[in-house]
CSV table of C-alpha atoms and ligand atoms in Angstrom, one decimal:
chain,number,residue,atom,x,y,z
A,1,MET,CA,-4.4,13.5,-1.5
A,2,ARG,CA,-5.1,12.9,2.1
A,3,ILE,CA,-4.9,9.5,3.8
A,4,ASP,CA,-6.2,8.9,7.4
A,5,ILE,CA,-5.1,5.7,9.0
A,6,LEU,CA,-7.0,4.2,11.8
A,7,THR,CA,-5.2,1.8,14.2
A,8,CYS,CA,-4.8,0.9,17.8
A,9,VAL,CA,-1.0,0.8,17.3
A,10,PRO,CA,-0.2,4.2,16.0
A,11,ASN,CA,3.5,4.0,16.9
A,12,LEU,CA,3.9,1.2,14.4
A,13,LEU,CA,3.1,3.5,11.6
A,14,GLU,CA,4.4,6.8,12.5
A,15,SER,CA,8.1,6.1,11.9
A,16,PHE,CA,7.3,4.5,8.6
A,17,PHE,CA,5.9,7.7,7.2
A,18,ALA,CA,8.7,9.9,8.7
A,19,HIS,CA,11.4,8.7,6.4
A,20,SER,CA,12.5,8.7,2.7
A,21,ILE,CA,10.1,9.2,-0.2
A,22,LEU,CA,7.1,9.2,2.1
A,23,LYS,CA,8.5,11.9,4.2
A,24,ARG,CA,9.4,14.0,1.2
A,25,ALA,CA,6.0,13.4,-0.3
A,26,GLN,CA,4.4,15.0,2.8
A,27,GLN,CA,6.9,17.8,3.0
A,28,GLY,CA,6.3,18.6,-0.7
A,29,GLY,CA,2.5,18.8,-0.1
A,30,PHE,CA,1.7,15.9,-2.4
A,31,VAL,CA,0.0,14.0,0.4
A,32,GLU,CA,-1.2,14.5,4.0
A,33,VAL,CA,-1.0,11.3,6.2
A,34,ASN,CA,-2.6,11.3,9.5
A,35,VAL,CA,-2.6,8.3,11.9
A,36,HIS,CA,-5.4,8.1,14.4
A,37,ASP,CA,-5.3,6.1,17.7
A,38,ILE,CA,-8.7,4.2,17.8
A,39,ARG,CA,-8.2,4.1,21.5
A,40,ASP,CA,-8.7,7.9,21.7
A,41,TYR,CA,-12.4,7.2,20.7
A,42,SER,CA,-13.0,4.6,23.5
A,43,THR,CA,-15.4,5.8,26.1
A,44,ASN,CA,-14.2,3.7,29.0
A,45,LYS,CA,-11.4,4.7,31.4
A,46,HIS,CA,-9.3,1.7,30.4
A,47,ARG,CA,-9.4,2.8,26.7
A,48,THR,CA,-10.4,-0.6,25.7
A,49,ILE,CA,-11.6,-1.1,22.1
A,50,ASP,CA,-12.2,-4.8,21.9
A,51,ASP,CA,-14.4,-7.5,23.5
A,52,TYR,CA,-15.0,-11.2,23.5
A,53,ALA,CA,-16.7,-12.6,20.4
A,54,PHE,CA,-20.5,-13.4,20.7
A,55,GLY,CA,-20.9,-17.0,20.3
A,56,GLY,CA,-17.7,-17.9,21.9
A,57,GLY,CA,-14.3,-18.9,20.4
A,58,ALA,CA,-10.7,-17.7,20.9
A,59,GLY,CA,-9.7,-14.1,20.2
A,60,MET,CA,-11.0,-10.6,20.7
A,61,VAL,CA,-13.1,-8.6,18.3
A,62,MET,CA,-12.7,-4.8,17.7
A,63,GLN,CA,-15.9,-3.1,18.8
A,64,ILE,CA,-18.0,-0.9,16.4
A,65,GLU,CA,-18.5,2.3,18.6
A,66,PRO,CA,-14.9,3.6,18.8
A,67,ILE,CA,-14.2,2.9,15.1
A,68,ALA,CA,-17.6,4.5,14.1
A,69,ARG,CA,-16.9,7.5,16.2
A,70,CYS,CA,-13.5,8.0,14.7
A,71,ILE,CA,-14.8,7.7,11.1
A,72,GLN,CA,-17.7,10.0,11.8
A,73,ALA,CA,-15.5,12.6,13.2
A,74,LEU,CA,-13.3,12.5,10.0
A,75,GLN,CA,-16.4,12.5,7.9
A,76,ALA,CA,-17.8,15.6,9.6
A,77,ASP,CA,-14.8,17.5,8.1
A,78,ARG,CA,-14.6,16.1,4.5
A,79,ASN,CA,-16.0,13.4,2.3
A,80,TYR,CA,-14.0,10.2,1.7
A,81,ASP,CA,-13.7,8.4,-1.7
A,82,GLU,CA,-13.1,5.0,0.0
A,83,ILE,CA,-13.0,3.6,3.4
A,84,ILE,CA,-10.7,0.6,3.1
A,85,TYR,CA,-10.4,-2.3,5.5
A,86,LEU,CA,-7.1,-4.2,5.3
A,87,THR,CA,-7.9,-7.9,5.8
A,88,PRO,CA,-6.7,-11.2,4.5
A,89,ASP,CA,-10.1,-12.0,3.1
A,90,GLY,CA,-10.2,-8.8,1.0
A,91,GLU,CA,-9.5,-8.4,-2.7
A,92,LEU,CA,-5.9,-9.3,-3.5
A,93,LEU,CA,-4.0,-6.1,-4.1
A,94,GLN,CA,-2.8,-5.5,-7.7
A,95,GLN,CA,-1.0,-2.6,-9.3
A,96,ARG,CA,-4.2,-1.8,-11.3
A,97,ALA,CA,-6.2,-1.1,-8.0
A,98,VAL,CA,-3.1,0.9,-6.7
A,99,ASN,CA,-3.3,3.1,-9.9
A,100,GLN,CA,-7.0,3.8,-9.5
A,101,LEU,CA,-6.6,4.7,-5.9
A,102,SER,CA,-3.8,7.1,-6.6
A,103,LEU,CA,-6.4,9.2,-8.5
A,104,LYS,CA,-8.6,9.6,-5.4
A,105,GLY,CA,-8.7,12.6,-3.1
A,106,ASN,CA,-9.4,11.4,0.5
A,107,LEU,CA,-8.9,7.7,1.7
A,108,ILE,CA,-9.4,6.2,5.1
A,109,LEU,CA,-7.4,3.0,5.9
A,110,LEU,CA,-8.7,0.8,8.7
A,111,CYS,CA,-6.3,-1.6,10.4
A,112,GLY,CA,-7.7,-4.5,12.2
A,113,HIS,CA,-6.1,-6.5,15.0
A,114,TYR,CA,-6.9,-9.5,17.1
A,115,LYS,CA,-9.8,-11.4,15.4
A,116,GLY,CA,-10.6,-8.4,13.3
A,117,VAL,CA,-13.5,-5.9,13.5
A,118,ASP,CA,-17.1,-6.5,14.3
A,119,GLN,CA,-18.8,-7.4,11.0
A,120,ARG,CA,-21.1,-4.3,11.2
A,121,VAL,CA,-18.1,-2.0,10.7
A,122,ARG,CA,-17.6,-3.7,7.3
A,123,ASP,CA,-21.3,-3.6,6.5
A,124,LEU,CA,-22.1,0.0,7.5
A,125,PHE,CA,-18.7,1.9,6.8
A,126,VAL,CA,-16.2,0.0,4.8
A,127,THR,CA,-16.4,0.5,0.9
A,128,LYS,CA,-13.4,-1.6,-0.1
A,129,GLU,CA,-11.6,-4.6,1.5
A,130,ILE,CA,-8.0,-5.2,0.5
A,131,SER,CA,-5.5,-8.0,1.2
A,132,ILE,CA,-1.9,-7.7,0.5
A,133,GLY,CA,-1.2,-11.5,0.1
A,134,ASP,CA,-2.3,-14.9,1.1
A,135,TYR,CA,-0.8,-14.9,4.5
A,136,VAL,CA,-2.0,-13.5,7.8
A,137,LEU,CA,-0.3,-10.7,9.5
A,138,SER,CA,-0.7,-9.8,13.2
A,139,GLY,CA,-2.5,-6.6,12.2
A,140,GLY,CA,-3.5,-4.5,9.4
A,141,GLU,CA,-0.8,-1.8,9.9
A,142,LEU,CA,1.8,-3.4,7.7
A,143,ALA,CA,-0.7,-3.9,5.0
A,144,ALA,CA,-1.9,-0.2,5.3
A,145,ALA,CA,1.8,0.9,5.1
A,146,VAL,CA,2.3,-1.2,2.0
A,147,LEU,CA,-0.9,0.2,0.4
A,148,ALA,CA,-0.1,3.8,1.2
A,149,ASP,CA,3.5,3.5,0.0
A,150,ALA,CA,2.3,2.0,-3.3
A,151,ILE,CA,-0.2,4.8,-3.9
A,152,ILE,CA,1.9,7.8,-2.6
A,153,ARG,CA,4.9,7.0,-5.0
A,154,LEU,CA,2.5,7.3,-7.9
A,155,LEU,CA,1.4,10.7,-7.1
A,156,PRO,CA,2.7,13.2,-9.7
A,157,GLY,CA,5.8,14.9,-8.5
A,158,VAL,CA,6.7,12.5,-5.6
A,159,LEU,CA,9.3,10.5,-7.6
A,160,ASN,CA,12.2,12.6,-8.9
A,161,ASP,CA,12.2,11.0,-12.4
A,162,GLU,CA,8.5,11.2,-13.3
A,163,THR,CA,8.8,8.4,-15.8
A,164,SER,CA,10.3,6.0,-13.4
A,165,ALA,CA,6.9,4.7,-11.9
A,166,LEU,CA,5.7,4.0,-15.6
A,167,THR,CA,8.6,1.5,-16.0
A,168,ASP,CA,7.9,-0.4,-12.7
A,169,SER,CA,7.2,-4.1,-12.8
A,170,PHE,CA,3.5,-4.7,-13.3
A,171,GLN,CA,2.7,-1.3,-14.9
A,172,ASP,CA,2.3,-3.1,-18.3
A,173,ASN,CA,1.8,-6.6,-16.9
A,174,LEU,CA,5.6,-7.2,-17.4
A,175,LEU,CA,8.2,-7.5,-14.8
A,176,ALA,CA,11.1,-4.9,-15.0
A,177,PRO,CA,14.2,-5.8,-17.0
A,178,PRO,CA,17.6,-6.1,-15.3
A,179,VAL,CA,19.4,-2.9,-14.4
A,180,TYR,CA,23.1,-2.1,-14.1
A,181,THR,CA,25.3,0.8,-12.8
A,182,ARG,CA,29.0,1.3,-12.5
A,183,PRO,CA,31.5,-0.3,-12.6
A,184,ALA,CA,31.0,-1.7,-16.1
A,185,ASP,CA,33.3,-4.6,-15.3
A,186,TYR,CA,33.1,-6.2,-11.7
A,187,GLU,CA,35.9,-8.7,-11.4
A,188,GLY,CA,35.1,-10.0,-15.0
A,189,SER,CA,31.3,-9.9,-14.6
A,190,LYS,CA,30.4,-7.3,-17.4
A,191,VAL,CA,27.4,-5.1,-18.1
A,192,PRO,CA,25.7,-6.2,-21.4
A,193,ASP,CA,27.4,-4.4,-24.4
A,194,ILE,CA,24.1,-3.1,-25.7
A,195,LEU,CA,23.6,-0.8,-22.6
A,196,MET,CA,27.0,0.8,-23.3
A,197,SER,CA,26.4,1.4,-27.0
A,198,GLY,CA,24.4,4.6,-26.6
A,199,HIS,CA,21.9,3.3,-29.1
A,200,GLU,CA,18.6,4.4,-27.5
A,201,ALA,CA,16.2,2.5,-29.8
A,202,LYS,CA,18.2,-0.8,-29.5
A,203,ILE,CA,18.5,-0.4,-25.8
A,204,GLU,CA,14.6,0.0,-25.5
A,205,GLU,CA,14.2,-3.0,-27.6
A,206,TRP,CA,16.6,-5.1,-25.5
A,207,ARG,CA,14.9,-3.9,-22.3
A,208,TYR,CA,11.6,-5.0,-23.7
A,209,GLU,CA,12.8,-8.4,-24.7
A,210,GLN,CA,14.4,-8.9,-21.3
A,211,ALA,CA,11.2,-7.9,-19.6
A,212,VAL,CA,9.3,-10.4,-21.7
A,213,LYS,CA,11.9,-13.2,-21.0
A,214,ARG,CA,11.8,-12.5,-17.2
A,215,THR,CA,8.1,-12.5,-17.1
A,216,ARG,CA,7.8,-15.8,-19.1
A,217,GLU,CA,10.3,-17.4,-16.7
A,218,ARG,CA,9.0,-16.1,-13.5
A,219,ARG,CA,5.4,-15.2,-13.9
A,220,PRO,CA,3.9,-16.7,-16.9
A,221,ASP,CA,0.4,-16.0,-15.5
A,222,LEU,CA,0.9,-12.3,-16.2
A,223,LEU,CA,1.3,-12.9,-20.0
A,224,LYS,CA,-2.0,-14.7,-20.3
B,301,ADE,N1,-4.4,-8.1,8.0
B,301,ADE,C1,-3.7,-9.4,8.4
B,301,ADE,N2,-3.3,-10.0,7.4
B,301,ADE,C2,-3.6,-9.2,6.2
B,301,ADE,C3,-3.2,-9.3,4.9
B,301,ADE,N3,-2.6,-10.4,4.3
B,301,ADE,N4,-3.6,-8.3,4.0
B,301,ADE,C4,-4.2,-7.2,4.6
B,301,ADE,N5,-4.5,-7.0,5.9
B,301,ADE,C5,-4.2,-8.0,6.8
């Protein structure tokens, strides 16, 4: 998989991808992440990429030309399965969409800033619009990082224990059950006996019951 991220603040994203699982995923050849500075595609000497909104109003709007040039340069070298714009008015991100995106080959993630991008970018280039929650961030970079992280950890081989992504919260519309590790007794607070029993089938049953209980208490909407 290849993910190209278009932003006017590339520094924000570079360190995010340079650590931990995301770093290993790239070193292992499971994914290639490229961050592009939209300013590199500006044609004026101040490298500006935004302008005042037609019709007035507060806030700047990101112009179509630099974004279009950047996308077209990428498309000249390969086809993209989706061009995704991160925006609070996009489709709310759910695990199901992450699963689907993890099966794609090449993705472009476009990060907005200020008042967002000129509507024509969305009309002419963008194939999918995604929001990571009903709140407004100061830019799309954190949202792109969230989306990329959720996708990359699902790529086969990225997680050490291949089954562990399957037991995540949301994968079966259930929240994950509680987990414990050593010590078995922390100042009198003990790990449930069943987990120490070695009885695999009973442990699975207990985990399932706990997942249902937790989901009913915290997210009853998921059980509908
Ligand atoms: N950009 C600003 N806020 C956002 C959000 N909630 N989701 C995705 N992109 C955004």
